[in-house]
CSV table of C-alpha atoms in Angstrom, one decimal:
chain,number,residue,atom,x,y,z
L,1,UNK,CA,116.8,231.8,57.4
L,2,UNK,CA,118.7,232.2,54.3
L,3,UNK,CA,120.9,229.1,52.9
L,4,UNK,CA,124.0,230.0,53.1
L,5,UNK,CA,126.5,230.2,50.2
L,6,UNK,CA,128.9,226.6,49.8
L,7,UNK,CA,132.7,227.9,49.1
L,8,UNK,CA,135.2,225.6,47.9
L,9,UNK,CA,138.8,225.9,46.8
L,10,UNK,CA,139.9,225.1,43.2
L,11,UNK,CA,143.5,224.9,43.1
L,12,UNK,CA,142.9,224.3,39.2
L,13,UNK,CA,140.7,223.8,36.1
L,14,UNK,CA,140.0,220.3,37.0
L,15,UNK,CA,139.2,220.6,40.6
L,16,UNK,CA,137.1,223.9,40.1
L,17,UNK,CA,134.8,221.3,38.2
L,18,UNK,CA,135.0,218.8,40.5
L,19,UNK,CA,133.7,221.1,43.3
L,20,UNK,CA,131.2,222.5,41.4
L,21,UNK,CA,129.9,219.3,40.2
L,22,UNK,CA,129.5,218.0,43.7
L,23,UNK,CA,127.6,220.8,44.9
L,24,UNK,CA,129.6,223.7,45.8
L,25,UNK,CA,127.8,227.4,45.0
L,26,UNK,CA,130.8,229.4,44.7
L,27,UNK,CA,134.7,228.7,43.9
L,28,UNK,CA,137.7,230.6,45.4
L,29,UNK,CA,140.6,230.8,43.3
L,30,UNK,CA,144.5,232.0,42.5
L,31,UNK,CA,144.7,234.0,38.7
L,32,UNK,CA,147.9,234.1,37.8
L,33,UNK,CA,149.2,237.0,40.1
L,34,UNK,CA,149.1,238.3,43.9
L,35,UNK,CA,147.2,235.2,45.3
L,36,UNK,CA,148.7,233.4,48.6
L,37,UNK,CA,149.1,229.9,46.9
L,38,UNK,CA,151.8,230.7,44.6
L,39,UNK,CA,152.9,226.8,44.7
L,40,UNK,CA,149.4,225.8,43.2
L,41,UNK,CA,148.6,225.5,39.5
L,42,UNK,CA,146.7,228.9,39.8
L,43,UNK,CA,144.5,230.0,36.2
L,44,UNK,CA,145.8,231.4,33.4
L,45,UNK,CA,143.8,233.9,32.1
L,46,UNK,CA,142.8,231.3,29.5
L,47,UNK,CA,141.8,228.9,32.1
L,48,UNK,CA,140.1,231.5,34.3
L,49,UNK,CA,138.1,232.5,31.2
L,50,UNK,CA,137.6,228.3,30.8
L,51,UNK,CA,136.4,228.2,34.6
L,52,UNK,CA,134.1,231.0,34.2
L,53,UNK,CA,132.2,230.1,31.5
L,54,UNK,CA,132.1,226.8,33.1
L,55,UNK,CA,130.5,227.9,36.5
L,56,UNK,CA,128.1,230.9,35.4
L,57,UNK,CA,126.3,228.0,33.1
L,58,UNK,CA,125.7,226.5,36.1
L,59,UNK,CA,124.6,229.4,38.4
L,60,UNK,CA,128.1,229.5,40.3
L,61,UNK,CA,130.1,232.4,41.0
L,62,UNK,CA,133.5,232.2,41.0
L,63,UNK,CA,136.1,234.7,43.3
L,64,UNK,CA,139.7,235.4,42.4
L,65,UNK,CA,142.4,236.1,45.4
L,66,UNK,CA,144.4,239.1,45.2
L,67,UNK,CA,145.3,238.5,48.9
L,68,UNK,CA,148.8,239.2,49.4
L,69,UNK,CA,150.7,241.6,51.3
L,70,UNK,CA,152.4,243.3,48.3
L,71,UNK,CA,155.8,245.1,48.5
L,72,UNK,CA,156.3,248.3,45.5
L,73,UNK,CA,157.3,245.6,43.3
L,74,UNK,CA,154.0,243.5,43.6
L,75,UNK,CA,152.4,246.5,42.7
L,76,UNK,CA,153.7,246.9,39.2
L,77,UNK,CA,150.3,246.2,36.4
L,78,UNK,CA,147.7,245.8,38.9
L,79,UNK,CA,145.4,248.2,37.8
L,80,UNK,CA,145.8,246.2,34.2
L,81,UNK,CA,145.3,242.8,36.1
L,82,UNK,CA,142.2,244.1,37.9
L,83,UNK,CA,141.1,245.2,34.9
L,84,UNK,CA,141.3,242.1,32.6
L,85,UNK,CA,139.4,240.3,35.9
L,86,UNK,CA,136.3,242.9,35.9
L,87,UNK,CA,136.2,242.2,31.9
L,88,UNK,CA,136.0,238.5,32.1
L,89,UNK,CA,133.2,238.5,34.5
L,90,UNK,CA,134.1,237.6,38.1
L,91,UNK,CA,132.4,237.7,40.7
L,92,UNK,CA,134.2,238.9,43.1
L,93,UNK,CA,137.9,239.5,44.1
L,94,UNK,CA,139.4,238.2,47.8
L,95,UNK,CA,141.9,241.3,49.0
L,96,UNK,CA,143.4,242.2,52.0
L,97,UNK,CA,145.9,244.9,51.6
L,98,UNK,CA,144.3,248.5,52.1
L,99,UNK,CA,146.3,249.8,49.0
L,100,UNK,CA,145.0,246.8,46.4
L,101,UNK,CA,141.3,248.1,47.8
L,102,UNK,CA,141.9,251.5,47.2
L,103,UNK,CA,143.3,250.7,43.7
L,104,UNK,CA,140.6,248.7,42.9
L,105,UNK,CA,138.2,250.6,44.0
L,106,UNK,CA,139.8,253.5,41.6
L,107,UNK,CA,140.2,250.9,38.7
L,108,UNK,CA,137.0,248.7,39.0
L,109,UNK,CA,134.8,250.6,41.1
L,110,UNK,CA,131.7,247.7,40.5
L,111,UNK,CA,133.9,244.8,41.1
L,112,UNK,CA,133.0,243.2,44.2
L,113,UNK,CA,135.2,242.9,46.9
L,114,UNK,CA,135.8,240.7,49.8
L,115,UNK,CA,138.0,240.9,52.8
L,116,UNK,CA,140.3,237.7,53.0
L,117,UNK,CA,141.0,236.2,56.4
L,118,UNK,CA,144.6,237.5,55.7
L,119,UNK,CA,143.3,240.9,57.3
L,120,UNK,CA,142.5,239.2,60.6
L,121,UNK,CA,139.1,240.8,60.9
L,122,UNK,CA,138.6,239.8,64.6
L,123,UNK,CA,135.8,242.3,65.9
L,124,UNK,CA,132.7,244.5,64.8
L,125,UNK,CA,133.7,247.6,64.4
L,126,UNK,CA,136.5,246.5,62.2
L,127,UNK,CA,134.1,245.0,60.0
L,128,UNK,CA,132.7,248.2,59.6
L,129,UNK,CA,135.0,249.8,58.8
L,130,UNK,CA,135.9,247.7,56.0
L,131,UNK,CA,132.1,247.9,54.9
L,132,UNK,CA,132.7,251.6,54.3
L,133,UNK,CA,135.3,251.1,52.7
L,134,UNK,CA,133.3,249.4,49.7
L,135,UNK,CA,134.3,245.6,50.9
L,136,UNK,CA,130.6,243.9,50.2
L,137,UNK,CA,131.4,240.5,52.2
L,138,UNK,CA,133.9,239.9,55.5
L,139,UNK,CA,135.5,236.6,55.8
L,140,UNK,CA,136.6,236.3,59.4
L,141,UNK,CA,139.6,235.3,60.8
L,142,UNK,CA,139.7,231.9,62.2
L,143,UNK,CA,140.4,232.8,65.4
L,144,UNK,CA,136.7,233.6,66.5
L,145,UNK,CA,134.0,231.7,68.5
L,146,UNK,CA,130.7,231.5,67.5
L,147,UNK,CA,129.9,233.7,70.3
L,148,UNK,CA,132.5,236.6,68.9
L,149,UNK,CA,130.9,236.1,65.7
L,150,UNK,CA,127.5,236.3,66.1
L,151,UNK,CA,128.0,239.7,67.8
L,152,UNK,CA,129.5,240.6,64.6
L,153,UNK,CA,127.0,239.7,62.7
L,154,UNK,CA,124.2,241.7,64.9
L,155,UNK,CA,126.5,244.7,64.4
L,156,UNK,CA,127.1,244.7,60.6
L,157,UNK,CA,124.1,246.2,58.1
L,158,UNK,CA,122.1,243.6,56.4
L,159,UNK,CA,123.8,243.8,52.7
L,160,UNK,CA,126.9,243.2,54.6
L,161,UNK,CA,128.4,239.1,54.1
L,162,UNK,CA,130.3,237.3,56.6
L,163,UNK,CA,132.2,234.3,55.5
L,164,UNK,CA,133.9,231.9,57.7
L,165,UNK,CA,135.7,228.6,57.7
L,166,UNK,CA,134.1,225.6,58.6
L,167,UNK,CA,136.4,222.6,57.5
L,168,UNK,CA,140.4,222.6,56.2
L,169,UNK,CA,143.6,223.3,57.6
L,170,UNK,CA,144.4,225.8,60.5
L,171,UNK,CA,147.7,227.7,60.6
L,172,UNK,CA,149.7,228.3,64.0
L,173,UNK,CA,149.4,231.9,63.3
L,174,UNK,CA,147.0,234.5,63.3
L,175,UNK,CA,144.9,233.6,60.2
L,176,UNK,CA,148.4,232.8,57.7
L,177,UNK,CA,150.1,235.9,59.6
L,178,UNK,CA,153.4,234.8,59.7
L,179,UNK,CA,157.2,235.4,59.2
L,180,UNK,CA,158.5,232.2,60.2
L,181,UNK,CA,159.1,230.8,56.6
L,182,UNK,CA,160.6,233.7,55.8
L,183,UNK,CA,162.8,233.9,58.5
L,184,UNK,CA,164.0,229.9,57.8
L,185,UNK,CA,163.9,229.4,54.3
L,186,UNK,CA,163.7,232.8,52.6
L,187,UNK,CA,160.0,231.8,51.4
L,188,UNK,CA,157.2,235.0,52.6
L,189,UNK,CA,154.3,233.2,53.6
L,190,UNK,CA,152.6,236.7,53.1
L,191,UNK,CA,153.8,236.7,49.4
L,192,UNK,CA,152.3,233.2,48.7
L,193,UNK,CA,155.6,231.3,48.8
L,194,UNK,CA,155.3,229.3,52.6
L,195,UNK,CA,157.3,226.4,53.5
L,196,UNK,CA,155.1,225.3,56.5
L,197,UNK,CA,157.5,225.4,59.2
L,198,UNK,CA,155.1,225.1,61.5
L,199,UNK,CA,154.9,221.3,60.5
L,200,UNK,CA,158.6,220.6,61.3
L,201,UNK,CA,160.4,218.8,64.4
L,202,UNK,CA,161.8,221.0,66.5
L,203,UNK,CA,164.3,220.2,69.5
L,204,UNK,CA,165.8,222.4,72.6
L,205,UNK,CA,169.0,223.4,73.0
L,206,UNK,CA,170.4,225.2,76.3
L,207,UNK,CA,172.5,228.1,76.1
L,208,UNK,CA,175.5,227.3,77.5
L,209,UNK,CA,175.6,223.6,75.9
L,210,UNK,CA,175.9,224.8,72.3
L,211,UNK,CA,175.4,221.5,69.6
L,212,UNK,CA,173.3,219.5,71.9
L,213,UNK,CA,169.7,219.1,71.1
L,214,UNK,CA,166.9,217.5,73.1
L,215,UNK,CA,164.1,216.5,71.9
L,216,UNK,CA,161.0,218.1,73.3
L,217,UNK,CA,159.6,214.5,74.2
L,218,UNK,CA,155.7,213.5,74.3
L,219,UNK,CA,156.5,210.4,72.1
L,220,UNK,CA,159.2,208.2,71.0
L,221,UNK,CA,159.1,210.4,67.8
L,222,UNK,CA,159.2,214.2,69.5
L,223,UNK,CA,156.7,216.7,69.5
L,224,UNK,CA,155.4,219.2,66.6
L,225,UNK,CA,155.5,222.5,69.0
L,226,UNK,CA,153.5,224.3,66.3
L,227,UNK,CA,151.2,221.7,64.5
L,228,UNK,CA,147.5,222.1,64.7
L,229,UNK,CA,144.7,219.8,63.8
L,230,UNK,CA,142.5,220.3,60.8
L,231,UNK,CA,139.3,222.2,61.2
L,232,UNK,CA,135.8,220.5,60.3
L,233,UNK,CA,132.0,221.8,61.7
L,234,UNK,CA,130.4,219.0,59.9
L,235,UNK,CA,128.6,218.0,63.2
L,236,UNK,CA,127.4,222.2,64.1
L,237,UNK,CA,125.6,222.9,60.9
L,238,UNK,CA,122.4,224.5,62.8
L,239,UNK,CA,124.8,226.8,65.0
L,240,UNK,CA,126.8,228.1,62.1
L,241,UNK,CA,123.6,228.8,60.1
L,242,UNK,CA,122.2,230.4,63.0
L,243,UNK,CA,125.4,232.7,64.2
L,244,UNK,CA,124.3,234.6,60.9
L,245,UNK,CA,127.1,233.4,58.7
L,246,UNK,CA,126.3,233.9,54.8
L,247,UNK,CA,129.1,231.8,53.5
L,248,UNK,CA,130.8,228.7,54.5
L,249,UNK,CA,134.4,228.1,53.3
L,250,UNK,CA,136.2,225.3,53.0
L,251,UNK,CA,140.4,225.6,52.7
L,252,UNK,CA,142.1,223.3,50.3
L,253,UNK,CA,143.4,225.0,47.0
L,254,UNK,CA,146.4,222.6,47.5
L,255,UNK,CA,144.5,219.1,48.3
L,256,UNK,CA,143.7,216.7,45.7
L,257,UNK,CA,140.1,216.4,43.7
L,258,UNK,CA,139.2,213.7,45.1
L,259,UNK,CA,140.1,215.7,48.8
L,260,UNK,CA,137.6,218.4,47.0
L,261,UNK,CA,134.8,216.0,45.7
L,262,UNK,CA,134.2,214.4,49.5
L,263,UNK,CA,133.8,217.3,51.6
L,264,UNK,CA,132.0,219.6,49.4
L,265,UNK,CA,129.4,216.5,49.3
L,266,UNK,CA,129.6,215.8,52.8
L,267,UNK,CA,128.7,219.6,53.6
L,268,UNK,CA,126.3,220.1,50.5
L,269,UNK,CA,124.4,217.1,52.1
L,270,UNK,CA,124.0,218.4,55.5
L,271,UNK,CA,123.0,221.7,54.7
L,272,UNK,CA,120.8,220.2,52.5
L,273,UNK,CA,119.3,217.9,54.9
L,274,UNK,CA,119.2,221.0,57.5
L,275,UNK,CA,117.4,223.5,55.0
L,276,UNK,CA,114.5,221.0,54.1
L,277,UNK,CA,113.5,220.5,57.9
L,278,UNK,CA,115.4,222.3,60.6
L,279,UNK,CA,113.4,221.1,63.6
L,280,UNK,CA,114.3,217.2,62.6
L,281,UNK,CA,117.8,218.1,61.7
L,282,UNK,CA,119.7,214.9,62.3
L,283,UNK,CA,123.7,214.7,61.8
L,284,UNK,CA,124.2,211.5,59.6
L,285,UNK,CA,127.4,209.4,60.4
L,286,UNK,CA,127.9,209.4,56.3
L,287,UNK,CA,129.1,212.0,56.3
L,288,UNK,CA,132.1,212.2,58.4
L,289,UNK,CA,132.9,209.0,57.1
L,290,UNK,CA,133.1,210.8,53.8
L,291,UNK,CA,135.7,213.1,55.3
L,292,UNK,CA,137.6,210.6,57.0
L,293,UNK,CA,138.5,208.7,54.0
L,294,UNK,CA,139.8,212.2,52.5
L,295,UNK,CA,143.6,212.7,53.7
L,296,UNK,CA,142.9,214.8,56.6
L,297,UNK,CA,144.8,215.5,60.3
L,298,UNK,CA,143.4,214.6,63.4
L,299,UNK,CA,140.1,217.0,63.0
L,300,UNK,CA,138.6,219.6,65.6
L,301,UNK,CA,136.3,222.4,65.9
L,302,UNK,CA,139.2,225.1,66.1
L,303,UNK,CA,138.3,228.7,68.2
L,304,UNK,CA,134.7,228.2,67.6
L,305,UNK,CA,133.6,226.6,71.2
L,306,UNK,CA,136.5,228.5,73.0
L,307,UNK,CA,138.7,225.7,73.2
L,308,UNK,CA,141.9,226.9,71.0
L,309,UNK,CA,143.8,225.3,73.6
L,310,UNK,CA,143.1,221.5,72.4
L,311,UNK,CA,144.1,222.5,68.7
L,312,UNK,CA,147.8,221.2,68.8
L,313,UNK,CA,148.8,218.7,67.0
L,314,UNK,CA,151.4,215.9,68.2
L,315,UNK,CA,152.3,215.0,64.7
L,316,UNK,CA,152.5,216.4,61.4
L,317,UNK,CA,151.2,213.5,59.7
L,318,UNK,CA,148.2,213.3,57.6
L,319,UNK,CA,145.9,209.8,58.1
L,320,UNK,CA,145.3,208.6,54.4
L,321,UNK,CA,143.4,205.0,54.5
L,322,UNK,CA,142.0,205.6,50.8
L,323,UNK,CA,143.7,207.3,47.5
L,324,UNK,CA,141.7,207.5,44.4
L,325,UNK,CA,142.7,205.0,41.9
L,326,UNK,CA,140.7,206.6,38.8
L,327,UNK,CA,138.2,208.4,37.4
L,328,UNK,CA,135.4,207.7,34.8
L,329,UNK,CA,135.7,208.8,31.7
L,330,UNK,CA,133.5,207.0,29.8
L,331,UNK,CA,130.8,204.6,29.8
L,332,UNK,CA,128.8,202.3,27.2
L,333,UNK,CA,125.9,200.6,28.7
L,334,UNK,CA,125.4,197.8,25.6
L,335,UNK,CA,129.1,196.3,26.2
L,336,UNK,CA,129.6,197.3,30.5
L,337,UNK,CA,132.8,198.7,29.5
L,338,UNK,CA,133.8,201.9,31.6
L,339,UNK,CA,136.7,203.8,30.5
L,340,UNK,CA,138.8,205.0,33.4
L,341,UNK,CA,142.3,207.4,33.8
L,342,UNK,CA,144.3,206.2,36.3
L,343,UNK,CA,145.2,208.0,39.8
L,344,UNK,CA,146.8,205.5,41.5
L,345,UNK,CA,148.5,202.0,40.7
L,346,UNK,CA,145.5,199.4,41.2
L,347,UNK,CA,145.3,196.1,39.8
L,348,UNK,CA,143.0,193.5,37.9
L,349,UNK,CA,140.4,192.5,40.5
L,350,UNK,CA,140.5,194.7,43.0
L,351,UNK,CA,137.3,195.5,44.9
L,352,UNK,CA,136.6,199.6,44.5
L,353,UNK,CA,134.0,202.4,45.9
L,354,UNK,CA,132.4,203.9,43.7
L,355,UNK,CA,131.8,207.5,44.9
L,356,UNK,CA,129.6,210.4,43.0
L,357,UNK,CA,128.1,213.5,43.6
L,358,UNK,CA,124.9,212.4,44.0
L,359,UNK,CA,123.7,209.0,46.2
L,360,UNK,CA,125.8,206.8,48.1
L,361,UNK,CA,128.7,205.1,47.3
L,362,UNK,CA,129.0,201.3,46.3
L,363,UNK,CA,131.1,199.0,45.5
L,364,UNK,CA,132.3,197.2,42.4
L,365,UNK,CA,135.4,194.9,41.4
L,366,UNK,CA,137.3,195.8,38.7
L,367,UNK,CA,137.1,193.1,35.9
L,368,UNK,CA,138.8,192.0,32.7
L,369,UNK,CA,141.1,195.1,32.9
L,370,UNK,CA,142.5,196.5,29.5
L,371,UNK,CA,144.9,199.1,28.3
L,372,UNK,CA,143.9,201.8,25.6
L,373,UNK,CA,145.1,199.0,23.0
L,374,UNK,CA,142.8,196.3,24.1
L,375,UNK,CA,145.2,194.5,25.1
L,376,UNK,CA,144.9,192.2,28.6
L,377,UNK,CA,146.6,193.4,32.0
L,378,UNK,CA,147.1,193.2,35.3
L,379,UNK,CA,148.3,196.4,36.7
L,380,UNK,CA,147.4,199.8,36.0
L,381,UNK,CA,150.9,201.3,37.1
L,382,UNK,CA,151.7,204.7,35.1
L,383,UNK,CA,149.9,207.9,36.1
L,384,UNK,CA,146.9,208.6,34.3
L,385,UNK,CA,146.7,206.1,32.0
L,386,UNK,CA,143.6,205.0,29.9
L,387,UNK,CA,142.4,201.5,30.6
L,388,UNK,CA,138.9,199.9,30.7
L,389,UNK,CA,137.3,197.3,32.9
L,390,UNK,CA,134.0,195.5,32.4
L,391,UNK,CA,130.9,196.0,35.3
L,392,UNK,CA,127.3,195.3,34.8
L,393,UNK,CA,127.1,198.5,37.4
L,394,UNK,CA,126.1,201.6,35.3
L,395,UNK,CA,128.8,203.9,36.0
L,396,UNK,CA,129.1,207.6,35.3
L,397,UNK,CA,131.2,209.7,33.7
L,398,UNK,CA,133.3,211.6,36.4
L,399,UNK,CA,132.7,208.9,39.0
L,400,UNK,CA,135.5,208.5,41.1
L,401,UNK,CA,137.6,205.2,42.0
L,402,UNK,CA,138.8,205.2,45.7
L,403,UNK,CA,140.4,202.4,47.4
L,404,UNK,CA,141.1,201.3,50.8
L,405,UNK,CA,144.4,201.1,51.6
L,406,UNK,CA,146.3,197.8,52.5
């Protein structure tokens, strides 16, 4: 069995680092046109050329979306975008639309190409059809079982790739087909510009009694008709290795580093721990607890056990018992001063996790607490300050500080 690829989001320059310094293999990101996340930071070309250089030192690859559904407008310097993209160096490019293919196939016939989820690739011969059309990896629409995809996989020729999800957010439509946001708010979710209706309270009004609305009751607060539960597969590393899947993706160009940093470790462990000895494979408790303390929904195992039924949501909430406070930027081992930047407002003697890419975390209390003038305080309040606190634990630089909340 092969080791399949680890794909993580990097909504910008910081958090492409952050995933690949906790173990991700690849990087899936939004240049600075045509990608589905138009409300991220996205890459400049400058930062793309930043995030590049930064991940093929490393051995990382690094694959650009070009995934939207493009009306004659979109379409206007393509063939010059897709261009600059094949001379920087990436990897690959995420596409959906069969006329972005066709153009970059004309454009930048060796630049590799994979089919986004936004195509809703749902069965085999599908797949191979895209195959022939020059698309080198598949990433599958969420709405599959492991069942559905294994058959895929026994269909498609070996140089083929199938990616899929394994951990992140689901949408209420088909794979992030949808015309509801545009429809309310004016905002094409197939354009990169979605205001997640599907997250709002809705109530029911009759037709013949105009102006009154009742609430669509399961709780004292309503009901979220179209709310779904995140997706995580943390626990079903062995069946997703063996339904043949080459890549596994995890969504989150919009969540926080620290969001990034915990489940590309969590999954980095436990395919890790699966690869060295499959027949004595044990899931560790660890790690979900690493991707509980991560702002998360209610998680689930989505369409891949045939039970879409139980992915609804009652509430749009997110469950957030930690934030990160700070992160390590420096450290001198002859004084025990660590210099941190601030995330979060956390105060003089608080009691911290430390939590790195490598090893488990621990726990330190933050001591004799300093701004950037030396001077004595008790608060950390503005974002991303520079202050320094004394420890006689060896800190790293890029260690993260996470809290528990009160």
């Amino acid at each position: 069995m092969k080791k399949p690829e680890l794909l993580a989001p990097a909504g910008n320059l910081e958090k492409l680092k952050t995933a690949i310094n906790f173990g991700a293999d690849a990087v899936y990101l939004g240049g600075s046109k045509l990608n589905l996340r138009a409300f991220a930071d996205n890459f400049t070309d400058d930062e793309l050329k930043e995030a590049l250089e930064y991940a093929h030192e490393r051995g990382k690859r690094v694959f650009v979306t070009i995934n939207v559904f493009p009306h004659n407008e979109d379409l206007i310097g393509l063939e010059e975008y897709l261009k600059k993209l094949y001379e920087l160096k990436v990897d690959a490019i995420l596409v959906s639309d069969p006329g972005i293919i066709m153009t970059a196939r004309e454009t930048v016939p060796d630049l590799e190409l994979h089919l986004s989820t936004q195509a809703n690739n749902v069965n085999w011969k599908s797949a191979q059809f895209w195959h022939k059309q020059g698309v080198k990896r598949i990433v599958l629409a969420r709405e599959l079982s492991l069942t559905e995809i294994k058959k895929i996989r026994n269909k498609l020729p070996e140089d083929c790739e199938i990616e899929a999800f394994v951990h992140g957010s689901m949408c209420m439509s088909y794979s992030g087909r949808c015309v509801i946001s545009n429809y309310m708010t004016g905002r094409d979710s197939n354009r990169g510009q979605c205001a997640q209706p599907c997250r709002y309270k809705y109530y029911l009004m009759e037709e013949k009694r105009p102006n009154e609305y009742f609430p669509i009751l399961e709780d004292e607060r309503g009901t979220y008709i179209l709310n779904s539960k995140d997706l995580c597969m943390i626990e079903y590393i062995p069946e997703l290795v063996e339904a043949g899947i080459n890549s596994f993706k995890i969504e989150g160009r919009m969540k926080s580093p620290y969001y990034v940093a915990s489940i590309v470790k969590a999954y980095r462990q436990a395919i890790d721990a699966y690869f060295e000895n499959p027949k004595e494979y044990k899931f560790q408790k660890k790690w979900m607890d690493d991707l509980t303390k991560a702002s998360h929904r209610v998680y689930y195992t989505g369409f891949y056990f045939g039970d879409a039924n139980k992915q609804a949501q009652e509430s749009s909430n997110y469950i957030r018992e930690y934030d990160i406070v700070g992160i390590v930027r420096d450290y001198d081992k002859s004084t025990g001063v660590a210099t941190v930047e601030q995330r979060n407002r956390v105060f003089e003697g608080d009691t911290v996790e430390i939590f790195r890419s490598e090893g488990d975390s621990f726990e330190i209390c933050l001591n004799d607490m300093k701004n950037s003038k030396g001077q004595k305080i008790e608060v950390a309040p503005s974002a991303q300050m520079i202050f320094t606190v004394t420890t006689s634990v060896e800190l790293k630089k890029d260690d993260m500080l996470i809290k528990k909340r009160d």
